[in-house]
CSV table of C-alpha atoms and ligand atoms in Angstrom, one decimal:
chain,number,residue,atom,x,y,z
W,1,MET,CA,96.8,109.7,103.5
W,2,SER,CA,95.2,108.8,100.3
W,3,GLY,CA,91.7,109.7,101.7
W,4,ILE,CA,92.8,113.4,102.1
W,5,PHE,CA,94.2,113.5,98.7
W,6,VAL,CA,91.3,112.2,97.0
W,7,THR,CA,89.3,114.7,99.1
W,8,GLY,CA,91.2,117.3,97.9
W,9,PHE,CA,91.0,116.4,94.4
W,10,ILE,CA,87.3,116.2,94.7
W,11,ALA,CA,86.9,119.5,96.3
W,12,THR,CA,88.9,120.9,93.2
W,13,ALA,CA,86.9,119.2,90.8
W,14,ILE,CA,83.7,120.6,92.2
W,15,THR,CA,85.3,124.1,92.1
W,16,LEU,CA,86.2,123.9,88.6
W,17,THR,CA,82.8,122.5,87.5
W,18,GLY,CA,81.4,125.5,89.2
W,19,ALA,CA,78.8,123.6,91.4
W,20,PRO,CA,76.3,125.9,93.0
W,21,GLN,CA,77.2,125.0,96.6
W,22,ALA,CA,79.7,122.5,97.1
W,23,ASN,CA,79.2,119.3,98.9
W,24,ALA,CA,79.3,119.5,102.6
W,25,TRP,CA,81.8,117.5,104.7
W,26,GLY,CA,84.2,115.7,102.2
W,27,THR,CA,84.7,112.2,101.9
W,28,SER,CA,86.5,112.0,105.2
W,29,GLY,CA,83.9,113.9,107.4
W,30,HIS,CA,81.1,111.6,106.0
W,31,ASN,CA,83.1,108.4,106.5
W,32,ILE,CA,84.0,109.6,110.0
W,33,ALA,CA,80.4,110.4,111.4
W,34,ALA,CA,79.0,107.5,109.6
W,35,GLY,CA,81.5,105.1,111.1
W,36,LEU,CA,80.8,106.4,114.6
W,37,ALA,CA,77.0,106.1,113.8
W,38,GLU,CA,77.5,102.5,112.7
W,39,SER,CA,78.9,101.7,116.1
W,40,ARG,CA,76.0,103.0,117.9
W,41,LEU,CA,73.1,101.3,116.2
W,42,THR,CA,70.9,99.0,118.3
W,43,PRO,CA,70.7,95.2,117.0
W,44,THR,CA,67.3,95.8,115.7
W,45,ALA,CA,68.2,99.0,113.7
W,46,LYS,CA,71.6,97.3,112.5
W,47,GLN,CA,69.6,94.3,111.1
W,48,GLU,CA,67.3,96.5,109.1
W,49,VAL,CA,70.1,98.7,107.9
W,50,ASP,CA,72.0,95.7,106.8
W,51,ARG,CA,68.8,94.2,104.9
W,52,LEU,CA,68.1,97.8,103.1
W,53,LEU,CA,71.9,98.0,102.0
W,54,ALA,CA,72.2,94.5,100.9
W,55,GLY,CA,72.6,95.2,97.4
W,56,GLU,CA,75.1,98.0,97.8
W,57,SER,CA,78.6,97.6,96.8
W,58,LYS,CA,79.8,99.0,100.1
W,59,PRO,CA,76.9,97.9,102.2
W,60,THR,CA,77.7,100.1,105.3
W,61,LEU,CA,76.7,103.6,106.5
W,62,SER,CA,80.2,104.8,105.7
W,63,GLY,CA,79.8,103.0,102.4
W,64,VAL,CA,76.8,104.9,101.3
W,65,SER,CA,77.5,108.3,103.1
W,66,THR,CA,78.5,110.2,100.0
W,67,TRP,CA,76.1,108.8,97.5
W,68,ALA,CA,73.9,111.8,97.9
W,69,ASP,CA,76.8,114.0,96.8
W,70,GLN,CA,77.6,111.8,93.8
W,71,ILE,CA,74.0,111.9,92.3
W,72,ARG,CA,74.2,115.7,92.1
W,73,SER,CA,76.6,115.7,89.4
W,74,ASP,CA,75.1,112.5,87.6
W,75,GLY,CA,72.6,114.3,85.5
W,76,SER,CA,69.5,112.5,86.9
W,77,ALA,CA,66.3,114.2,87.8
W,78,LEU,CA,66.9,113.2,91.3
W,79,GLY,CA,70.4,114.5,91.5
W,80,LYS,CA,69.1,118.0,90.1
W,81,GLU,CA,66.1,118.1,92.5
W,82,SER,CA,68.2,117.0,95.6
W,83,GLY,CA,70.8,119.6,95.2
W,84,ALA,CA,69.4,122.1,97.6
W,85,TRP,CA,68.6,119.5,100.2
W,86,HIS,CA,72.0,119.7,101.4
W,87,TYR,CA,71.8,123.1,103.0
W,88,VAL,CA,69.7,126.0,104.4
W,89,ASN,CA,71.1,129.4,104.5
W,90,ILE,CA,69.7,130.9,107.7
W,91,ALA,CA,72.5,133.4,109.0
W,92,GLU,CA,70.7,136.3,107.7
W,93,ASN,CA,67.6,135.5,109.9
W,94,ASN,CA,69.3,135.4,113.0
W,95,CYS,CA,70.0,131.7,112.5
W,96,SER,CA,66.4,130.8,112.7
W,97,TYR,CA,64.9,128.4,110.0
W,98,ASP,CA,61.5,129.9,108.9
W,99,PRO,CA,60.1,127.9,106.0
W,100,ALA,CA,58.5,131.4,104.6
W,101,VAL,CA,61.6,133.2,104.9
W,102,ASN,CA,64.6,131.0,104.3
W,103,GLY,CA,62.9,127.5,103.3
W,104,ASN,CA,63.4,127.7,99.5
W,105,ASN,CA,59.9,126.5,99.1
W,106,GLY,CA,60.5,123.4,101.0
W,107,SER,CA,63.8,122.4,99.2
W,108,ASN,CA,66.3,122.6,102.0
W,109,ILE,CA,68.1,120.1,104.4
W,110,VAL,CA,65.5,120.6,107.2
W,111,GLU,CA,62.7,119.4,105.3
W,112,ALA,CA,64.4,116.8,103.2
W,113,LEU,CA,66.0,115.3,106.6
W,114,ARG,CA,62.3,115.1,108.0
W,115,ASN,CA,61.0,113.7,104.7
W,116,GLN,CA,63.6,111.1,104.1
W,117,THR,CA,63.4,110.0,107.8
W,118,ALA,CA,59.7,109.6,107.5
W,119,ILE,CA,60.2,107.3,104.4
W,120,LEU,CA,62.8,105.3,106.1
W,121,ALA,CA,60.6,104.6,109.0
W,122,ASP,CA,57.7,103.8,106.9
W,123,ARG,CA,57.5,100.0,106.4
W,124,THR,CA,54.6,100.3,104.0
W,125,GLN,CA,57.0,102.0,101.6
W,126,SER,CA,59.1,99.9,99.0
W,127,ASP,CA,62.6,98.8,99.9
W,128,ALA,CA,64.0,100.6,97.0
W,129,SER,CA,62.4,104.0,98.5
W,130,ARG,CA,63.5,103.0,101.9
W,131,ASN,CA,67.0,102.2,100.6
W,132,GLN,CA,67.2,105.6,99.1
W,133,ALA,CA,65.8,107.4,102.0
W,134,LEU,CA,68.5,106.0,104.4
W,135,LYS,CA,71.2,107.1,102.1
W,136,PHE,CA,69.8,110.7,102.1
W,137,VAL,CA,69.4,110.6,105.7
W,138,VAL,CA,72.9,109.4,106.5
W,139,HIS,CA,74.3,112.0,104.3
W,140,LEU,CA,72.2,115.1,105.4
W,141,ALA,CA,72.3,114.3,109.1
W,142,GLU,CA,76.1,114.7,108.6
W,143,ASP,CA,75.9,117.9,106.2
W,144,ILE,CA,73.5,119.6,108.8
W,145,ALA,CA,76.4,119.7,111.2
W,146,GLN,CA,78.7,121.4,108.7
W,147,PRO,CA,78.4,125.2,110.1
W,148,MET,CA,78.6,126.6,106.5
W,149,HIS,CA,75.5,124.6,105.6
W,150,GLY,CA,73.5,126.6,107.8
W,151,GLY,CA,75.4,129.8,107.0
W,152,TYR,CA,74.9,133.0,104.8
W,153,ALA,CA,73.1,133.0,101.5
W,154,ARG,CA,75.1,136.0,100.5
W,155,ASP,CA,78.2,134.0,100.0
W,156,ARG,CA,76.6,130.9,99.5
W,157,GLY,CA,77.6,129.1,102.7
W,158,GLY,CA,81.1,130.4,102.5
W,159,ASN,CA,81.8,129.2,99.1
W,160,SER,CA,82.4,132.8,97.7
W,161,THR,CA,84.5,133.9,100.7
W,162,ASN,CA,88.0,133.5,99.3
W,163,VAL,CA,90.7,132.6,101.8
W,164,THR,CA,94.4,131.4,101.7
W,165,TYR,CA,94.6,128.6,104.3
W,166,LEU,CA,97.9,126.9,105.1
W,167,GLY,CA,99.2,128.4,101.8
W,168,SER,CA,96.5,127.2,99.5
W,169,LYS,CA,94.0,129.5,97.9
W,170,THR,CA,90.6,128.0,98.6
W,171,ASN,CA,87.3,129.3,100.2
W,172,LEU,CA,85.8,129.1,103.7
W,173,HIS,CA,83.2,126.3,102.7
W,174,SER,CA,86.1,124.1,101.7
W,175,VAL,CA,88.2,125.0,104.8
W,176,TRP,CA,85.2,123.4,106.8
W,177,ASP,CA,84.4,120.7,104.4
W,178,SER,CA,87.7,119.0,104.5
W,179,ARG,CA,90.9,121.3,104.9
W,180,LEU,CA,90.5,121.5,108.5
W,181,LEU,CA,90.2,117.6,109.0
W,182,ALA,CA,93.1,117.2,106.7
W,183,ALA,CA,95.1,119.4,108.9
W,184,GLY,CA,94.5,117.1,111.7
W,185,LYS,CA,96.5,114.6,109.8
W,186,LYS,CA,94.9,111.7,111.2
W,187,SER,CA,93.2,108.7,109.2
W,188,ASP,CA,89.3,108.2,109.0
W,189,ALA,CA,89.8,105.1,110.9
W,190,THR,CA,91.9,106.8,113.8
W,191,TYR,CA,89.0,109.7,114.1
W,192,VAL,CA,86.4,107.0,114.1
W,193,LYS,CA,88.1,105.3,116.9
W,194,GLU,CA,88.8,108.5,118.9
W,195,LEU,CA,85.4,109.9,118.6
W,196,THR,CA,83.7,106.6,119.2
W,197,ALA,CA,85.6,106.3,122.4
W,198,GLN,CA,84.4,109.5,123.7
W,199,PRO,CA,81.3,109.1,125.9
W,200,THR,CA,78.0,110.2,124.2
W,201,PRO,CA,77.1,113.8,125.1
W,202,ALA,CA,73.6,115.2,125.6
W,203,LEU,CA,72.2,115.1,122.0
W,204,GLY,CA,69.5,117.7,122.7
W,205,SER,CA,66.6,118.1,120.3
W,206,THR,CA,65.6,115.6,117.6
W,207,ASP,CA,64.6,118.4,115.4
W,208,PRO,CA,66.9,119.0,112.4
W,209,ALA,CA,65.7,122.8,112.6
W,210,ALA,CA,67.7,122.9,116.1
W,211,TRP,CA,70.6,121.2,114.7
W,212,VAL,CA,71.1,123.6,111.7
W,213,LYS,CA,70.5,126.6,114.3
W,214,GLU,CA,73.4,125.4,116.1
W,215,SER,CA,75.5,125.1,112.9
W,216,CYS,CA,74.5,128.5,112.0
W,217,ASN,CA,75.6,129.8,115.4
W,218,ILE,CA,79.0,128.5,114.9
W,219,ALA,CA,79.2,130.2,111.3
W,220,VAL,CA,78.2,133.4,112.7
W,221,SER,CA,80.5,133.5,115.8
W,222,PRO,CA,83.4,136.0,115.9
W,223,GLY,CA,86.4,134.8,114.2
W,224,VAL,CA,84.9,132.0,111.9
W,225,TYR,CA,85.0,134.7,109.1
W,226,PRO,CA,88.6,135.8,109.7
W,227,ALA,CA,89.6,139.3,109.7
W,228,ASN,CA,92.5,138.7,107.5
W,229,SER,CA,91.9,136.3,104.6
W,230,THR,CA,95.2,134.4,105.2
W,231,ILE,CA,94.8,132.1,107.7
W,232,GLY,CA,97.0,128.9,109.1
W,233,ASN,CA,97.9,127.1,112.2
W,234,GLU,CA,96.0,129.4,114.6
W,235,TYR,CA,92.7,128.7,112.7
W,236,THR,CA,93.5,125.2,112.9
W,237,ALA,CA,94.0,125.3,116.5
W,238,LYS,CA,91.0,127.0,117.2
W,239,TYR,CA,88.4,125.5,114.8
W,240,LEU,CA,89.5,121.9,114.2
W,241,PRO,CA,88.4,120.8,117.6
W,242,VAL,CA,85.0,122.5,116.8
W,243,ALA,CA,84.8,120.5,113.5
W,244,GLU,CA,85.6,117.3,115.4
W,245,ASN,CA,83.0,118.1,117.9
W,246,GLN,CA,80.5,118.7,115.0
W,247,LEU,CA,81.3,115.4,113.4
W,248,LYS,CA,80.9,113.7,116.8
W,249,MET,CA,77.5,115.1,117.5
W,250,SER,CA,76.4,114.2,113.9
W,251,GLY,CA,77.4,110.8,114.1
W,252,GLU,CA,75.7,110.4,117.4
W,253,ARG,CA,72.5,112.1,116.4
W,254,LEU,CA,72.4,110.2,113.3
W,255,ALA,CA,72.6,106.9,115.3
W,256,ARG,CA,69.7,108.1,117.4
W,257,LEU,CA,67.6,109.0,114.4
W,258,ILE,CA,68.2,105.6,112.6
W,259,ASN,CA,67.7,103.8,116.1
W,260,THR,CA,64.3,105.6,116.5
W,261,ALA,CA,63.1,105.2,112.8
W,262,LEU,CA,63.9,101.5,112.8
W,263,ALA,CA,62.9,100.5,116.3
W,264,ASN,CA,60.1,98.4,115.5
W,265,GLY,CA,61.6,95.2,113.9
I,1,ZN,ZN1,76.3,117.1,100.7
């Protein structure tokens, strides 16, 4: 339970500080997807992940899964530069990622994932660079599955679409980040166990541009933006399974991505 409250507190804090676009999945979402990915790593990839994360206070994929959000507010140059790496708003362009139309001069989640994956896979890079790249990859491969992170520019991925969900005034981005999952009333560990036990589905393309298109298609599907701004159990019943499925896919794809990038021990 404490995880849910912590997530809620962080979401509130971000709202109050007026961050331009809130972090994607809350802590729980990142924990769950990373926990699932951890169990799918090949021995070769796991060995290299363990080596790259050896100096971390929590040297696991889950343990580093929210680092990329934490640095956004730490005042660092990297935190500022990487702020736009967490999303790309493509809904106004028929859910197509087009660098010339919605690519934000290369500063977006598709290019960031491509670039950081390349650094992770490149053994001529320093361990420090590859440690950082791994932390970005873990986080962004999860963020990209949050439908509002491939959504509309006009409401900043749902951040300025206000709703009242289960009696709380919030916005649609926050509902998809953490509030749907919290309404599921399961611990992160239970979610990891359940999603890990499900068979691995067909994972489709390895291209992040295809993943964000899928997220966008969810964001624009009828009903995700509710006709009435007061929503509750009926919204949970319809969309919690969608959010869970997105977490499942992101964890599985993250594992595939890391296993491929670190295949050559
Ligand atoms: Zn994020």
